[in-house]
C-alpha cells in the first residue's frame, strides 16, 4: 500500500505557544497514522515544535530558507540552521514567495540544490496563475518551473524531491482544481520528469497537490493515480480539519 505525503504549511500564522499547542494535539491525534505527515511552522516556532514532535512520526518542515550556507545575509535563515533544529523537509518556490517576493526559478533551484546537499528534502512548488491557464500557457509554465527548479539535480537525489502542484488560483481561495484537472497536470509533471530522468525514476517521484485541500475533497484528489499527497495551507491550522485530511482513508 502506498503511503501519501500530507504536509501542513502554517504560513505566517501562530505564535510559539499556539504552534506548540497545535503540534501537541496533532502528535496525539495522528499517532499511528499510516501516511507520511509533516508540519511546517514559522521559523520562530521550529525549535519549540521540534521538541514537541520528539518521539512522534510527524516530521518537521520549514517554509523557506536562504540560498547560502552562511554569511552576511541579513534576514535569512540557512540550511545549516534548519538542519540543526531537526528540519527534514523545506517548502521551496511557494507561489507566495514567487509572486510577493519575486523569487525566480534560478533562486529556487539554488535552494533546492543546497537543501539536497545537506540532506533536507525539498518540496518544490510549481503552479500557474489563472491568466496563464486561460491563455494556454499552463504546460509551458509548469514545464519551465519543473525543469529549472531541478537543474543539476541528479537521478540519485531525485528520490528526496517532492514536487507540489499548486495552481495559484486555488490557493486560499476555496477553489480547488477538480481531481481530474489536477491529475492531468500531475501527469504532465511526470512526463516532464520522465523526459529528464526516465520513466522509472519519474514514477517514483511524490507529487503533492495543494490549493484549498479540505477534509471533504481530499479523498477524491488522493484517489487519482498521479496524486501522491497534499500540501495544505488553511486547513492545516486546526486539528479539526488537518487530522481528517491526514486520516482520509
Ligand atoms: P491553501 O494553501 O490550502 O490555504 O489553499 C495551500 C498552500 O499554499 O500551500
mmCIF file of C-alpha atoms and ligand atoms in Angstrom:
data_model
loop_
_atom_site.group_PDB
_atom_site.id
_atom_site.type_symbol
_atom_site.label_atom_id
_atom_site.label_comp_id
_atom_site.label_asym_id
_atom_site.label_seq_id
_atom_site.Cartn_x
_atom_site.Cartn_y
_atom_site.Cartn_z
ATOM 1 C CA UNK A 1 0.000 0.000 0.000
ATOM 2 C CA UNK A 2 1.492 3.340 -0.979
ATOM 3 C CA UNK A 3 1.628 5.973 1.708
ATOM 4 C CA UNK A 4 0.669 9.551 0.905
ATOM 5 C CA UNK A 5 2.681 12.625 1.881
ATOM 6 C CA UNK A 6 0.436 15.076 3.723
ATOM 7 C CA UNK A 7 2.127 18.362 4.641
ATOM 8 C CA UNK A 8 0.733 21.303 6.588
ATOM 9 C CA UNK A 9 2.034 24.746 5.683
ATOM 10 C CA UNK A 10 1.239 27.012 8.617
ATOM 11 C CA UNK A 11 2.440 30.096 6.712
ATOM 12 C CA UNK A 12 2.716 33.310 8.770
ATOM 13 C CA UNK A 13 0.332 32.104 11.450
ATOM 14 C CA UNK A 14 0.682 31.162 15.108
ATOM 15 C CA UNK A 15 2.871 32.311 17.959
ATOM 16 C CA UNK A 16 5.220 29.839 19.622
ATOM 17 C CA UNK A 17 2.592 28.956 22.243
ATOM 18 C CA UNK A 18 -0.090 28.439 19.574
ATOM 19 C CA UNK A 19 2.262 26.333 17.454
ATOM 20 C CA UNK A 20 3.199 24.160 20.412
ATOM 21 C CA UNK A 21 -0.469 23.647 21.291
ATOM 22 C CA UNK A 22 -1.339 22.587 17.738
ATOM 23 C CA UNK A 23 1.707 20.316 17.465
ATOM 24 C CA UNK A 24 0.791 18.608 20.755
ATOM 25 C CA UNK A 25 -2.752 17.927 19.576
ATOM 26 C CA UNK A 26 -1.534 16.607 16.244
ATOM 27 C CA UNK A 27 1.039 14.364 17.890
ATOM 28 C CA UNK A 28 -1.719 12.853 19.960
ATOM 29 C CA UNK A 29 -4.422 12.604 17.296
ATOM 30 C CA UNK A 30 -2.167 11.434 14.470
ATOM 31 C CA UNK A 31 -0.357 8.731 16.445
ATOM 32 C CA UNK A 32 -0.189 5.634 14.279
ATOM 33 C CA UNK A 33 -1.308 7.472 11.110
ATOM 34 C CA UNK A 34 -0.201 5.480 8.098
ATOM 35 C CA UNK A 35 0.648 8.489 5.923
ATOM 36 C CA UNK A 36 3.868 10.494 5.879
ATOM 37 C CA UNK A 37 2.838 13.654 7.748
ATOM 38 C CA UNK A 38 4.795 16.898 8.025
ATOM 39 C CA UNK A 39 4.112 20.267 9.597
ATOM 40 C CA UNK A 40 5.897 23.455 8.581
ATOM 41 C CA UNK A 41 5.581 26.135 11.270
ATOM 42 C CA UNK A 42 7.085 29.615 11.055
ATOM 43 C CA UNK A 43 10.854 29.828 11.688
ATOM 44 C CA UNK A 44 10.243 31.277 15.161
ATOM 45 C CA UNK A 45 8.327 28.166 16.237
ATOM 46 C CA UNK A 46 10.572 25.493 14.727
ATOM 47 C CA UNK A 47 12.663 24.808 17.830
ATOM 48 C CA UNK A 48 9.665 24.545 20.152
ATOM 49 C CA UNK A 49 7.691 22.369 17.723
ATOM 50 C CA UNK A 50 10.754 20.141 17.223
ATOM 51 C CA UNK A 51 10.756 19.497 20.967
ATOM 52 C CA UNK A 52 7.043 18.581 20.939
ATOM 53 C CA UNK A 53 7.410 16.245 17.966
ATOM 54 C CA UNK A 54 10.178 14.173 19.559
ATOM 55 C CA UNK A 55 9.049 10.563 19.634
ATOM 56 C CA UNK A 56 6.326 11.228 17.051
ATOM 57 C CA UNK A 57 6.298 10.171 13.416
ATOM 58 C CA UNK A 58 5.244 13.688 12.341
ATOM 59 C CA UNK A 59 8.120 15.324 10.507
ATOM 60 C CA UNK A 60 9.278 18.889 10.945
ATOM 61 C CA UNK A 61 9.356 21.146 7.885
ATOM 62 C CA UNK A 62 10.321 24.724 7.093
ATOM 63 C CA UNK A 63 8.543 27.094 4.712
ATOM 64 C CA UNK A 64 11.610 28.568 3.052
ATOM 65 C CA UNK A 65 15.352 29.000 3.507
ATOM 66 C CA UNK A 66 18.160 31.217 2.308
ATOM 67 C CA UNK A 67 20.186 30.314 -0.787
ATOM 68 C CA UNK A 68 23.564 30.357 1.007
ATOM 69 C CA UNK A 69 25.029 28.194 3.758
ATOM 70 C CA UNK A 70 26.021 31.135 5.930
ATOM 71 C CA UNK A 71 27.414 34.636 5.802
ATOM 72 C CA UNK A 72 26.327 38.242 5.625
ATOM 73 C CA UNK A 73 22.700 37.725 4.570
ATOM 74 C CA UNK A 74 20.556 39.836 6.848
ATOM 75 C CA UNK A 75 17.148 38.366 7.496
ATOM 76 C CA UNK A 76 17.830 34.939 6.003
ATOM 77 C CA UNK A 77 17.738 31.532 7.686
ATOM 78 C CA UNK A 78 20.235 28.981 6.425
ATOM 79 C CA UNK A 79 20.016 25.308 5.620
ATOM 80 C CA UNK A 80 22.522 24.585 8.397
ATOM 81 C CA UNK A 81 20.297 26.326 10.949
ATOM 82 C CA UNK A 82 17.308 24.297 9.793
ATOM 83 C CA UNK A 83 19.276 21.076 9.931
ATOM 84 C CA UNK A 84 20.429 21.953 13.421
ATOM 85 C CA UNK A 85 16.774 22.057 14.543
ATOM 86 C CA UNK A 86 15.904 18.713 13.003
ATOM 87 C CA UNK A 87 14.087 20.029 9.955
ATOM 88 C CA UNK A 88 13.548 17.193 7.474
ATOM 89 C CA UNK A 89 11.947 18.988 4.537
ATOM 90 C CA UNK A 90 11.657 22.515 3.230
ATOM 91 C CA UNK A 91 8.975 24.094 1.050
ATOM 92 C CA UNK A 92 10.684 25.958 -1.797
ATOM 93 C CA UNK A 93 9.315 28.146 -4.560
ATOM 94 C CA UNK A 94 5.884 28.520 -2.975
ATOM 95 C CA UNK A 95 3.788 30.812 -5.159
ATOM 96 C CA UNK A 96 3.615 33.354 -2.336
ATOM 97 C CA UNK A 97 7.429 33.529 -2.446
ATOM 98 C CA UNK A 98 7.461 33.658 -6.237
ATOM 99 C CA UNK A 99 4.785 36.336 -6.526
ATOM 100 C CA UNK A 100 5.118 38.502 -3.407
ATOM 101 C CA UNK A 101 8.890 38.285 -3.044
ATOM 102 C CA UNK A 102 9.781 37.823 -6.702
ATOM 103 C CA UNK A 103 11.697 34.580 -6.257
ATOM 104 C CA UNK A 104 12.605 33.230 -9.664
ATOM 105 C CA UNK A 105 13.444 29.749 -10.888
ATOM 106 C CA UNK A 106 17.215 30.267 -10.592
ATOM 107 C CA UNK A 107 16.960 31.233 -6.933
ATOM 108 C CA UNK A 108 14.573 28.383 -6.194
ATOM 109 C CA UNK A 109 16.960 25.979 -7.944
ATOM 110 C CA UNK A 110 19.874 27.195 -5.833
ATOM 111 C CA UNK A 111 17.874 26.453 -2.698
ATOM 112 C CA UNK A 112 16.795 23.010 -3.980
ATOM 113 C CA UNK A 113 20.427 22.032 -4.590
ATOM 114 C CA UNK A 114 21.520 23.373 -1.209
ATOM 115 C CA UNK A 115 18.754 21.502 0.641
ATOM 116 C CA UNK A 116 19.696 18.257 -1.115
ATOM 117 C CA UNK A 117 23.386 18.776 -0.351
ATOM 118 C CA UNK A 118 22.531 18.879 3.342
ATOM 119 C CA UNK A 119 20.037 16.032 3.391
ATOM 120 C CA UNK A 120 16.887 18.129 3.696
ATOM 121 C CA UNK A 121 14.091 17.082 1.343
ATOM 122 C CA UNK A 122 12.943 19.914 -0.910
ATOM 123 C CA UNK A 123 9.255 20.315 -1.689
ATOM 124 C CA UNK A 124 9.444 22.158 -4.985
ATOM 125 C CA UNK A 125 6.228 24.120 -5.558
ATOM 126 C CA UNK A 126 5.043 24.834 -9.073
ATOM 127 C CA UNK A 127 1.815 26.304 -10.347
ATOM 128 C CA UNK A 128 0.195 28.554 -12.907
ATOM 129 C CA UNK A 129 -1.867 31.704 -12.436
ATOM 130 C CA UNK A 130 -5.412 31.862 -13.764
ATOM 131 C CA UNK A 131 -4.262 34.174 -16.544
ATOM 132 C CA UNK A 132 -1.547 31.724 -17.598
ATOM 133 C CA UNK A 133 -4.034 28.839 -17.580
ATOM 134 C CA UNK A 134 -6.630 30.770 -19.584
ATOM 135 C CA UNK A 135 -4.114 31.885 -22.165
ATOM 136 C CA UNK A 136 -2.975 28.310 -22.807
ATOM 137 C CA UNK A 137 0.391 28.634 -21.109
ATOM 138 C CA UNK A 138 -0.167 26.062 -18.373
ATOM 139 C CA UNK A 139 2.218 23.407 -19.706
ATOM 140 C CA UNK A 140 4.906 25.913 -20.651
ATOM 141 C CA UNK A 141 4.821 27.498 -17.182
ATOM 142 C CA UNK A 142 4.782 24.212 -15.265
ATOM 143 C CA UNK A 143 7.399 22.633 -17.538
ATOM 144 C CA UNK A 144 9.772 25.552 -17.036
ATOM 145 C CA UNK A 145 9.310 25.626 -13.263
ATOM 146 C CA UNK A 146 9.989 21.881 -13.007
ATOM 147 C CA UNK A 147 12.991 21.857 -15.374
ATOM 148 C CA UNK A 148 14.604 24.997 -13.996
ATOM 149 C CA UNK A 149 13.833 24.096 -10.387
ATOM 150 C CA UNK A 150 15.550 20.727 -10.778
ATOM 151 C CA UNK A 151 18.527 21.864 -12.851
ATOM 152 C CA UNK A 152 21.637 19.989 -11.687
ATOM 153 C CA UNK A 153 19.654 17.512 -9.553
ATOM 154 C CA UNK A 154 20.950 14.031 -10.370
ATOM 155 C CA UNK A 155 18.815 10.914 -10.554
ATOM 156 C CA UNK A 156 20.036 9.648 -7.186
ATOM 157 C CA UNK A 157 18.937 12.834 -5.445
ATOM 158 C CA UNK A 158 15.560 12.917 -7.196
ATOM 159 C CA UNK A 159 14.235 10.363 -4.694
ATOM 160 C CA UNK A 160 14.438 13.020 -1.983
ATOM 161 C CA UNK A 161 12.477 15.580 -4.016
ATOM 162 C CA UNK A 162 8.745 16.163 -3.742
ATOM 163 C CA UNK A 163 7.026 18.303 -6.351
ATOM 164 C CA UNK A 164 3.929 20.176 -5.180
ATOM 165 C CA UNK A 165 1.482 21.277 -7.855
ATOM 166 C CA UNK A 166 -0.348 24.305 -6.525
ATOM 167 C CA UNK A 167 -2.431 26.224 -9.025
ATOM 168 C CA UNK A 168 -2.090 29.826 -7.834
ATOM 169 C CA UNK A 169 -5.806 30.480 -8.373
ATOM 170 C CA UNK A 170 -6.695 27.674 -5.958
ATOM 171 C CA UNK A 171 -4.532 28.769 -3.022
ATOM 172 C CA UNK A 172 -6.536 30.149 -0.125
ATOM 173 C CA UNK A 173 -9.474 30.863 -2.415
ATOM 174 C CA UNK A 174 -11.690 27.894 -1.668
ATOM 175 C CA UNK A 175 -11.482 26.986 -5.365
ATOM 176 C CA UNK A 176 -9.945 23.566 -5.852
ATOM 177 C CA UNK A 177 -8.857 22.124 -9.150
ATOM 178 C CA UNK A 178 -11.146 19.196 -9.902
ATOM 179 C CA UNK A 179 -9.425 15.889 -9.208
ATOM 180 C CA UNK A 180 -9.417 15.292 -12.989
ATOM 181 C CA UNK A 181 -7.807 18.653 -13.784
ATOM 182 C CA UNK A 182 -5.235 18.253 -11.040
ATOM 183 C CA UNK A 183 -4.409 14.717 -12.122
ATOM 184 C CA UNK A 184 -3.899 15.864 -15.707
ATOM 185 C CA UNK A 185 -1.319 18.427 -14.592
ATOM 186 C CA UNK A 186 0.333 15.864 -12.314
ATOM 187 C CA UNK A 187 0.559 13.500 -15.284
ATOM 188 C CA UNK A 188 2.173 16.284 -17.287
ATOM 189 C CA UNK A 189 4.695 16.927 -14.480
ATOM 190 C CA UNK A 190 5.514 13.217 -14.501
ATOM 191 C CA UNK A 191 6.011 13.380 -18.257
ATOM 192 C CA UNK A 192 8.458 16.256 -17.841
ATOM 193 C CA UNK A 193 10.262 14.282 -15.123
ATOM 194 C CA UNK A 194 10.360 11.208 -17.386
ATOM 195 C CA UNK A 195 11.978 13.325 -20.088
ATOM 196 C CA UNK A 196 14.661 14.359 -17.628
ATOM 197 C CA UNK A 197 15.213 11.167 -15.621
ATOM 198 C CA UNK A 198 13.406 8.304 -17.409
ATOM 199 C CA UNK A 199 10.043 6.635 -16.767
ATOM 200 C CA UNK A 200 11.090 4.593 -13.742
ATOM 201 C CA UNK A 201 12.553 7.486 -11.792
ATOM 202 C CA UNK A 202 9.620 9.734 -12.724
ATOM 203 C CA UNK A 203 7.124 7.180 -11.472
ATOM 204 C CA UNK A 204 8.747 7.152 -8.045
ATOM 205 C CA UNK A 205 8.554 10.929 -7.509
ATOM 206 C CA UNK A 206 5.974 12.098 -4.980
ATOM 207 C CA UNK A 207 3.753 14.786 -6.496
ATOM 208 C CA UNK A 208 1.551 16.609 -3.989
ATOM 209 C CA UNK A 209 -1.495 18.667 -4.836
ATOM 210 C CA UNK A 210 -2.065 21.933 -2.994
ATOM 211 C CA UNK A 211 -4.774 24.569 -3.156
ATOM 212 C CA UNK A 212 -7.834 24.575 -0.889
ATOM 213 C CA UNK A 213 -7.458 20.940 0.156
ATOM 214 C CA UNK A 214 -10.140 20.234 2.754
ATOM 215 C CA UNK A 215 -11.469 17.170 4.617
ATOM 216 C CA UNK A 216 -14.313 16.873 2.104
ATOM 217 C CA UNK A 217 -12.236 16.935 -1.086
ATOM 218 C CA UNK A 218 -9.033 15.175 -0.046
ATOM 219 C CA UNK A 219 -10.158 11.588 -0.707
ATOM 220 C CA UNK A 220 -11.283 12.319 -4.278
ATOM 221 C CA UNK A 221 -7.994 14.059 -5.019
ATOM 222 C CA UNK A 222 -5.864 11.278 -3.499
ATOM 223 C CA UNK A 223 -7.809 8.661 -5.467
ATOM 224 C CA UNK A 224 -6.201 9.917 -8.671
ATOM 225 C CA UNK A 225 -3.267 7.879 -9.956
ATOM 226 C CA UNK A 226 -0.794 10.751 -10.196
ATOM 227 C CA UNK A 227 -1.628 12.477 -6.912
ATOM 228 C CA UNK A 228 0.623 11.258 -4.111
ATOM 229 C CA UNK A 229 -0.107 13.674 -1.313
ATOM 230 C CA UNK A 230 -1.309 17.110 -0.320
ATOM 231 C CA UNK A 231 0.242 20.407 0.671
ATOM 232 C CA UNK A 232 -2.330 22.003 2.920
ATOM 233 C CA UNK A 233 -2.459 25.653 3.972
ATOM 234 C CA UNK A 234 -5.572 27.000 5.695
ATOM 235 C CA UNK A 235 -6.948 23.614 6.695
ATOM 236 C CA UNK A 236 -3.659 22.674 8.384
ATOM 237 C CA UNK A 237 -4.120 25.326 11.075
ATOM 238 C CA UNK A 238 -6.704 23.385 13.052
ATOM 239 C CA UNK A 239 -6.734 19.782 14.260
ATOM 240 C CA UNK A 240 -10.413 19.522 13.298
ATOM 241 C CA UNK A 241 -9.520 19.930 9.645
ATOM 242 C CA UNK A 242 -5.931 18.645 9.417
ATOM 243 C CA UNK A 243 -6.491 15.351 11.256
ATOM 244 C CA UNK A 244 -9.292 14.169 8.919
ATOM 245 C CA UNK A 245 -7.157 15.193 5.940
ATOM 246 C CA UNK A 246 -4.188 13.141 7.174
ATOM 247 C CA UNK A 247 -6.554 10.303 8.077
ATOM 248 C CA UNK A 248 -8.575 10.468 4.871
ATOM 249 C CA UNK A 249 -8.605 6.679 4.494
HETATM 250 P P1 LIG B 1 -4.492 26.569 0.994
HETATM 251 O O1 LIG B 1 -2.905 26.788 0.786
HETATM 252 O O2 LIG B 1 -4.670 25.126 1.414
HETATM 253 O O3 LIG B 1 -4.873 27.520 2.087
HETATM 254 O O4 LIG B 1 -5.140 26.863 -0.293
HETATM 255 C C1 LIG B 1 -2.106 25.810 0.197
HETATM 256 C C2 LIG B 1 -0.677 26.289 0.136
HETATM 257 O O5 LIG B 1 -0.455 27.479 -0.108
HETATM 258 O O6 LIG B 1 0.279 25.506 0.319
#
